[in-house]
Short mmCIF file of C-alpha atoms in Angstrom, two decimals:
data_model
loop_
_atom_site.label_atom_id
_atom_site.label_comp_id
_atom_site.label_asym_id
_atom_site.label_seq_id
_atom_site.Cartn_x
_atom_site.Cartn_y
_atom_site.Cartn_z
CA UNK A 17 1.91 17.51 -21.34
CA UNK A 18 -1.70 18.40 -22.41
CA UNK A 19 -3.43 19.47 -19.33
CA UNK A 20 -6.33 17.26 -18.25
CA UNK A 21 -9.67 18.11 -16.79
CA UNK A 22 -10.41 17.47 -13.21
CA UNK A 23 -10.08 13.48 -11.84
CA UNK A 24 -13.36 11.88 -12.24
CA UNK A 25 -14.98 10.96 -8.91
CA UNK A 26 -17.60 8.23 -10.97
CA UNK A 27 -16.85 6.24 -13.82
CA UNK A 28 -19.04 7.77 -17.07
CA UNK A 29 -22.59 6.65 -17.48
CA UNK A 30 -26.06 7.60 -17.89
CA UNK A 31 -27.10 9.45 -15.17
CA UNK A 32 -30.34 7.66 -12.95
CA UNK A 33 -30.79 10.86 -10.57
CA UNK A 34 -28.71 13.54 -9.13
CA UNK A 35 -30.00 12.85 -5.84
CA UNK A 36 -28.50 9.27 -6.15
CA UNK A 37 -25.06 10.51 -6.82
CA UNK A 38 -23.74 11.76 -3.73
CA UNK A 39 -24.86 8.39 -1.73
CA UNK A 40 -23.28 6.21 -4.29
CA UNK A 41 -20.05 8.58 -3.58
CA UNK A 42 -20.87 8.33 0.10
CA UNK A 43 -20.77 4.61 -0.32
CA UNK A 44 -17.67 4.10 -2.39
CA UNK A 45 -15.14 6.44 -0.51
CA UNK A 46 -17.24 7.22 2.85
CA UNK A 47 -17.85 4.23 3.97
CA UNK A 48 -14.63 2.82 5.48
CA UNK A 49 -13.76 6.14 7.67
CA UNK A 50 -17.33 5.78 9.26
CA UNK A 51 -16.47 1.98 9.48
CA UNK A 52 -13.52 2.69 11.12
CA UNK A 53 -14.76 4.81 13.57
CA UNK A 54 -17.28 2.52 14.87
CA UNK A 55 -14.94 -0.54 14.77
CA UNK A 56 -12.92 1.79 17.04
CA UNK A 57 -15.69 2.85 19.38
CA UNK A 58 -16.74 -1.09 19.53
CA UNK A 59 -13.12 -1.83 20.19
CA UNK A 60 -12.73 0.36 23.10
CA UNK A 61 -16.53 -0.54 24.54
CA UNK A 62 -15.33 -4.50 24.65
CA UNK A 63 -11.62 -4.21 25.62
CA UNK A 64 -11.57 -0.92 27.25
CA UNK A 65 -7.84 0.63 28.20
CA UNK A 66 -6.30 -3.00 26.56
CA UNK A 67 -7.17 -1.34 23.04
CA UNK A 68 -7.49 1.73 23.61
CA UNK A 69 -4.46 2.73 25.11
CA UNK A 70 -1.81 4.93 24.06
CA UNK A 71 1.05 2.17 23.47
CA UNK A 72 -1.52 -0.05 21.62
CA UNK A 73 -2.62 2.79 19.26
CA UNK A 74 1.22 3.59 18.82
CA UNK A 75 1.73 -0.33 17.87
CA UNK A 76 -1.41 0.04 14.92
CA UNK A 77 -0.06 3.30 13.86
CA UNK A 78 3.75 2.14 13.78
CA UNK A 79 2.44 -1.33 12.14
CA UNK A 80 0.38 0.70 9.78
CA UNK A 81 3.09 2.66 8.47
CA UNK A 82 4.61 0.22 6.62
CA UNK A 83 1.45 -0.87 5.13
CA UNK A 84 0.50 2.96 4.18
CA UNK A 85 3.83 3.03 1.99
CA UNK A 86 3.07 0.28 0.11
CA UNK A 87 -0.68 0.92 -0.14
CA UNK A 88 0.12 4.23 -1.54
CA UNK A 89 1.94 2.92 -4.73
CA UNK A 90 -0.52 0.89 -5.22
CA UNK A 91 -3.22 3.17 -5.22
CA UNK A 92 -1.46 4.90 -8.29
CA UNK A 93 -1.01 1.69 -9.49
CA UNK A 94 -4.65 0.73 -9.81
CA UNK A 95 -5.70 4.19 -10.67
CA UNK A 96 -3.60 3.19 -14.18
CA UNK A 97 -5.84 0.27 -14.74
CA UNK A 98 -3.09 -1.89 -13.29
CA UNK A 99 -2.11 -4.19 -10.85
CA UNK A 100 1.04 -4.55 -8.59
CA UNK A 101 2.13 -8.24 -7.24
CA UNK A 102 5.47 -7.97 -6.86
CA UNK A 103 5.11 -5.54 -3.54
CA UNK A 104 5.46 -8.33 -0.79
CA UNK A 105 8.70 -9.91 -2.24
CA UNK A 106 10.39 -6.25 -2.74
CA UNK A 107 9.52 -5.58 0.83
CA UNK A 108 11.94 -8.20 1.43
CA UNK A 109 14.30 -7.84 -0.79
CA UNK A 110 14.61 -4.39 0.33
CA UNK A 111 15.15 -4.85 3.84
CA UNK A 112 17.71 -7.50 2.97
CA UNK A 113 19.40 -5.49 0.89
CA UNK A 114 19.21 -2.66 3.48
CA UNK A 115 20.89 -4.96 5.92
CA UNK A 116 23.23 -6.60 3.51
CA UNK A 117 24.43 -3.15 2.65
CA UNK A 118 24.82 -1.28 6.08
CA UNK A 119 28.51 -2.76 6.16
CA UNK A 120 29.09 0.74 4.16
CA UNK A 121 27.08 3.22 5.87
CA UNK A 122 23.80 4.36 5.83
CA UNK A 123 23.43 6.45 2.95
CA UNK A 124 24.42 3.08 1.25
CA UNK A 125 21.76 0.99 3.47
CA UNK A 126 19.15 3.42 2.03
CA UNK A 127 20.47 3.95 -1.63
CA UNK A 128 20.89 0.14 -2.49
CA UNK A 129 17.74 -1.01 -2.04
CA UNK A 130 16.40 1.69 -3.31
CA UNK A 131 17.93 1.73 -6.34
CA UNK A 132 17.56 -1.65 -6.83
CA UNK A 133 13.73 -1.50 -6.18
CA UNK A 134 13.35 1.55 -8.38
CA UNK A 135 14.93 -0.86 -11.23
CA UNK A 136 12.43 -3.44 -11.01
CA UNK A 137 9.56 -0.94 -11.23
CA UNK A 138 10.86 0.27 -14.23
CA UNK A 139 11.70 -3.41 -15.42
CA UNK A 140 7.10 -3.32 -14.56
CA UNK A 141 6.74 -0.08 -15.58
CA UNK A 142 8.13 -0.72 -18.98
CA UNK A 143 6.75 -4.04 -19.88
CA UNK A 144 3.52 -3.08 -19.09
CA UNK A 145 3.41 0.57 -20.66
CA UNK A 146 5.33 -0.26 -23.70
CA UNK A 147 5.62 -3.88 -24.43
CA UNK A 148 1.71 -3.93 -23.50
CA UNK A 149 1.80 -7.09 -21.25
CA UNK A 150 -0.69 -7.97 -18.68
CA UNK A 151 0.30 -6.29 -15.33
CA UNK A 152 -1.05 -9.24 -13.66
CA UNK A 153 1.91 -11.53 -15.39
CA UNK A 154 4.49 -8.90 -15.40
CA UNK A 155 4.50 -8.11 -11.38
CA UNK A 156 3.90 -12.06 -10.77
CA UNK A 157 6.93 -12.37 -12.30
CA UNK A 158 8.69 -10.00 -10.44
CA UNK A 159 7.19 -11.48 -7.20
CA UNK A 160 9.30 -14.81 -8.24
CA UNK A 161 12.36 -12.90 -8.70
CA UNK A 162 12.56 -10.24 -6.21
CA UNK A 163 12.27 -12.69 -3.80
CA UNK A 164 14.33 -15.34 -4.99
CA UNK A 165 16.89 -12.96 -5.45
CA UNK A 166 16.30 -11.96 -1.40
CA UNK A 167 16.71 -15.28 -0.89
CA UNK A 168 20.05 -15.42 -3.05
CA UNK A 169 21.85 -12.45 -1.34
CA UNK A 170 20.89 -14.18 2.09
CA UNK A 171 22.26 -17.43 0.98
CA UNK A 172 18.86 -19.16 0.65
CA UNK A 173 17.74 -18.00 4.00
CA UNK A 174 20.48 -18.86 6.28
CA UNK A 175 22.50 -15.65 6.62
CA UNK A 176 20.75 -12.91 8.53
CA UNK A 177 22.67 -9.37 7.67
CA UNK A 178 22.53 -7.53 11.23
CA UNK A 179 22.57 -3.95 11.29
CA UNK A 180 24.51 -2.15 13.69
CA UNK A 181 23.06 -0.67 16.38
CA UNK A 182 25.12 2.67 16.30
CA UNK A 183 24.16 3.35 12.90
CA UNK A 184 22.53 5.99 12.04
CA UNK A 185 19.53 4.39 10.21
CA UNK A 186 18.91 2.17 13.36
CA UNK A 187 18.64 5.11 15.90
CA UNK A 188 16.32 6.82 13.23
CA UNK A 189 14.31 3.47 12.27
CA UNK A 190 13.88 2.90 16.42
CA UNK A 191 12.95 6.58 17.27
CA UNK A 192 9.92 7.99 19.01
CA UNK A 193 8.77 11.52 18.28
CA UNK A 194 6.00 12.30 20.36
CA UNK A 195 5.14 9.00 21.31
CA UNK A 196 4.97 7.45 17.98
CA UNK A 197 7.45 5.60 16.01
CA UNK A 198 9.82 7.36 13.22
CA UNK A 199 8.12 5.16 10.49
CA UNK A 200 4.78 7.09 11.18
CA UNK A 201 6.13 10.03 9.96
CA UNK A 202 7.72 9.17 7.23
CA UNK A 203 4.93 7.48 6.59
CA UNK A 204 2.73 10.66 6.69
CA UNK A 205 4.88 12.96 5.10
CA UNK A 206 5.26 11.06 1.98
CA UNK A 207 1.14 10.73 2.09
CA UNK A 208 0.89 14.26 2.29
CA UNK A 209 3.32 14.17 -0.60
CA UNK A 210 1.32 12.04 -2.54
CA UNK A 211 -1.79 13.60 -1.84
CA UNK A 212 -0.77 16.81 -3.59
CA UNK A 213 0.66 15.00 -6.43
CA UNK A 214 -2.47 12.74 -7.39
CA UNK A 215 -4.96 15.52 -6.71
CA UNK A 216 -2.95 18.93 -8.14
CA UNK A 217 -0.43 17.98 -10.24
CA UNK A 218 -0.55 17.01 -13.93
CA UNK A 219 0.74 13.51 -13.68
CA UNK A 220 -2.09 12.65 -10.93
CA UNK A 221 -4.98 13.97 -13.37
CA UNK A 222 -3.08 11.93 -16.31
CA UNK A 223 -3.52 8.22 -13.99
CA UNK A 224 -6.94 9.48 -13.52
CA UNK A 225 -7.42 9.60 -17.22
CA UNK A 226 -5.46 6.28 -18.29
CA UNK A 227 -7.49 4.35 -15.85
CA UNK A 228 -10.98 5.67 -17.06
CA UNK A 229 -9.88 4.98 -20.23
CA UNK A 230 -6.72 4.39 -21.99
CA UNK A 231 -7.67 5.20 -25.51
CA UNK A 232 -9.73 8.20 -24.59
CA UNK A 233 -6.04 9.19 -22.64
CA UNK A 234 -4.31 8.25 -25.66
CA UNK A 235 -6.21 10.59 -27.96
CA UNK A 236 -6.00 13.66 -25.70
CA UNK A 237 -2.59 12.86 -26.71
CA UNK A 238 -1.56 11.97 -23.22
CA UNK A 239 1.85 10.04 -22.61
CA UNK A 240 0.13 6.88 -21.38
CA UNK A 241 2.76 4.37 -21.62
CA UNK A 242 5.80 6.75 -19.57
CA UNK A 243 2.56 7.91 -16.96
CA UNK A 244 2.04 3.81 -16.35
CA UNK A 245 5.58 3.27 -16.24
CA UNK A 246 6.49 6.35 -13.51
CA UNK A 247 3.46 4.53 -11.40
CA UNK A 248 5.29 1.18 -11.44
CA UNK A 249 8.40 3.00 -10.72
CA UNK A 250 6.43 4.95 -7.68
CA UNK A 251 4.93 1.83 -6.16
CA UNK A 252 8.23 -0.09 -5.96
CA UNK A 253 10.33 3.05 -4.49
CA UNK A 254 7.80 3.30 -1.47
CA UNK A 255 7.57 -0.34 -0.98
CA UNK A 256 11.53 -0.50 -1.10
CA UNK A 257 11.51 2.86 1.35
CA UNK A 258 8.49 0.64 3.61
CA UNK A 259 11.44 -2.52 3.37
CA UNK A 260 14.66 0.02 4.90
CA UNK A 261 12.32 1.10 7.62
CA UNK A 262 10.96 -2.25 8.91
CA UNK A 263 14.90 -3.52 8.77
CA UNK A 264 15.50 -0.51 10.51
CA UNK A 265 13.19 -1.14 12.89
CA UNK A 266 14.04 -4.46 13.33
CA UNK A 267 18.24 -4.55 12.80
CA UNK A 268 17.87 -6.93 10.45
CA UNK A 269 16.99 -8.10 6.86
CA UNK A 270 14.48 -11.34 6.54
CA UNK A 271 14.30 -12.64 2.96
CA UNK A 272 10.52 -14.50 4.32
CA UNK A 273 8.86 -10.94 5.21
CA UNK A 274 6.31 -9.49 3.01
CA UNK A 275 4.72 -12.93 2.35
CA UNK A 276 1.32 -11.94 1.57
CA UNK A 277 1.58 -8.18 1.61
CA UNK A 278 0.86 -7.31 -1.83
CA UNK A 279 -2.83 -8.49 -0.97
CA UNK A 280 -3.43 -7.08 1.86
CA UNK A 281 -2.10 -3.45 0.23
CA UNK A 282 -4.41 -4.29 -2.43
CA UNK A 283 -7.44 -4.79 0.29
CA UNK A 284 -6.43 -1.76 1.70
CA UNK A 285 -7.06 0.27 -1.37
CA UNK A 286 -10.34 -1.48 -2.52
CA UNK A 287 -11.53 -0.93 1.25
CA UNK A 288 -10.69 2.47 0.51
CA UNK A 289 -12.50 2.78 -2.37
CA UNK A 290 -11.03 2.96 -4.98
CA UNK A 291 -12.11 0.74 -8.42
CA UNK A 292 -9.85 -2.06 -9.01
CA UNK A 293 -10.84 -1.64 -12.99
CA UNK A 294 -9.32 2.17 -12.34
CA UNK A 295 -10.06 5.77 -12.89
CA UNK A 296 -11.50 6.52 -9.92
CA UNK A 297 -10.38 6.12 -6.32
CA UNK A 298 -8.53 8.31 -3.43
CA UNK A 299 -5.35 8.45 -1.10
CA UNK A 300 -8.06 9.10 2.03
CA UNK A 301 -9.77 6.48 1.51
CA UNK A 302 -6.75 4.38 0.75
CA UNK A 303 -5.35 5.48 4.59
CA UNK A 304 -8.94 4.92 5.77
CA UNK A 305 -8.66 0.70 4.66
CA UNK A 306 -5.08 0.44 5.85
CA UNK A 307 -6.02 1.37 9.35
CA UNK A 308 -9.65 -0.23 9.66
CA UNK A 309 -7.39 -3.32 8.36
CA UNK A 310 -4.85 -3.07 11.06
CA UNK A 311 -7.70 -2.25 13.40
CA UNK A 312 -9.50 -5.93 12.98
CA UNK A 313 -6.18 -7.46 13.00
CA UNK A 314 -4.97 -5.96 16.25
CA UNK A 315 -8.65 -6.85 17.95
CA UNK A 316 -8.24 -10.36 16.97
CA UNK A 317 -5.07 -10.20 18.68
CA UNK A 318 -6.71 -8.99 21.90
CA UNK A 319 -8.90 -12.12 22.16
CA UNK A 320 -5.54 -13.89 22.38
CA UNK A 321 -7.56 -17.30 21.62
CA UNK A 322 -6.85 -17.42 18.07
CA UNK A 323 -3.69 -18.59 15.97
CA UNK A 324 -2.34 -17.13 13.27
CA UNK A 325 -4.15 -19.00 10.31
CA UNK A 326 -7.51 -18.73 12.35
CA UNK A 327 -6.42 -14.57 12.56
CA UNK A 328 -6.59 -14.77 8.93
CA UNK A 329 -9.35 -17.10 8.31
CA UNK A 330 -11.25 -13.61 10.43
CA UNK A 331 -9.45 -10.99 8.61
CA UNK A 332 -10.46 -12.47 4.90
CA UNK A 333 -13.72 -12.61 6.32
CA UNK A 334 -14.20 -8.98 7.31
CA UNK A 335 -13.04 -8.14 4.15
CA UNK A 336 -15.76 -10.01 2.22
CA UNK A 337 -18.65 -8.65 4.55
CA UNK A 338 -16.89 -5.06 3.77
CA UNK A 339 -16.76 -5.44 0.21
CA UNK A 340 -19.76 -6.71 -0.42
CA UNK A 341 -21.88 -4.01 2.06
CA UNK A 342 -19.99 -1.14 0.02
CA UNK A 343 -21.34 -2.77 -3.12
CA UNK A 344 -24.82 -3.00 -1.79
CA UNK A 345 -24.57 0.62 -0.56
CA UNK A 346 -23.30 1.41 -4.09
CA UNK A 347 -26.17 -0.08 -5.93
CA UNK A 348 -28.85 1.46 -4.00
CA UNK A 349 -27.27 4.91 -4.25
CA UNK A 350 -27.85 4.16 -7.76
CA UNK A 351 -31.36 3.64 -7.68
#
């Protein structure tokens, strides 16, 4: 592979002032740590040891985890210049399938739906790298058929797949290490993982490149189309790997999980900062809007006054006040 120059940080353009630069960084992929941290200050000033303590922060990190998985695929994902829809209903169909197939063993509860998720990435991967169709129809397309096909293998719904409790998977899905669930590390170990790989490897300079611009990646004489297909491929692995650890987790398989999960993974990222157009973006920042997310949600909860739709009525809202102060922070670093 021809070796790339270093990952932008900012998209090309006329430069308006060096001194601008650094607070227009500041903005785009600071921002949500600091935001964090205050949220989490606030948090602990207004519900005091109900927040703060150690089995609540266990709950946002354990909840988190599965959210970091699939928020990590998707940060490659958008790096490309793409888009990922199909996350939610493969988060489902993988922990059905993990449950469905734990009859045999766990190396089969883990290889199944694994395999099967790593197919429909490649089903994205290609049609979007090499048959050049819109990732936007592609994945919706494979959000309509993962999870009918969850809902097939579960016979529409009413068979829940239990998985025993003496398996293997199930004593590793409920673990605590340290206080914190299993899930967490897995969860950081492939970030770690992934971290290396976007910001030291070859491939991760080469998604850099196709999402600041595909032709410009295409004369370099980069392999664009088998780069956008590996990141499809990626982003459905860790979301099937996020699906065998919640049904671990939970002994089961649920064809109706996930609803709603490819959004909030995408939130997550664009919290994070990284450009939904692509090309420029990072896996801190990503980890930064997963847990300011889960953060908000897990306040709301404390109140314990709200319902569910309300929750999210709150939790779409936070996002737009986020998004837009990180744009308005990005414009006057500009000036």
């Amino acid at each position: 592979m021809t070796a790339v120059a270093n990952p932008p940080t900012e998209r090309p353009g006329a430069a308006r002032g060096r001194g601008s630069a650094p607070v227009a960084l500041w903005a785009r992929r600071g921002s949500a740590p600091v935001v964090l941290a205050l949220v989490l200050v606030a948090g602990t000033a207004v519900f005091g040891g109900r927040f703060a303590s150690a089995l609540n922060l266990g709950n946002i990190a354990l909840d988190s985890s599965y959210l970091l998985l699939i928020a990590i695929g998707m940060t490659f994902v958008i790096l490309s210049g793409g888009i990922d829809l199909s996350v939610g209903s493969l988060l489902a169909l993988s922990g059905v399938l993990t449950a469905y197939a734990s009859r045999w063993g766990t190396p089969a509860a883990i290889l199944v739906p694994l395999g099967v998720c790593a197919l429909f990435g490649l089903a994205n991967g290609v049609l979007v790298g090499r048959a050049r169709i819109a990732p936007f129809i592609v994945t919706l397309a494979g959000l309509l058929f993962a999870r009918g096909l969850a809902f097939a293998v579960s016979k529409e719904g009413n068979q829940v797949y239990i998985i025993p409790a003496e398996l293997a998977l199930t004593r590793v899905g409920q673990a605590r290490f340290l206080g914190v669930g299993a899930p967490v590390w897995f969860a950081l170990a492939v970030f770690a993982v992934a971290l290396v790989v976007l910001n030291r490897s070859r491939f991760g300079q080469a998604v850099f490149a196709i999402g600041g611009s595909e032709e410009a990646a295409e004369l370099m004489g980069l392999p664009v189309a088998r780069v956008k297909t590996l990141v499809y491929v990626l982003s459905a692995v860790l979301t099937g790997l996020a699906g065998v650890l919640v049904a671990a987790q939970t002994q089961s398989g649920l064809p109706t999980i996930g609803e709603g999960r490819e959004l909030e993974a995408i939130a997550a990222v664009v919290i994070g900062g990284t450009l939904l157009s692509g090309g420029a973006g990072s896996l801190s920042g990503t980890l930064a809007g997963v847990l300011l997310l889960k953060v908000i949600q897990n306040l709301i909860n404390q109140v314990g006054t709200l319902t569910a739709y309300y929750q999210q009525v709150v939790s779409g809202a936070f996002l737009i006040v986020v998004v837009l102060v990180q744009s308005r922070l990005s414009r006057r670093g500009l000036r």
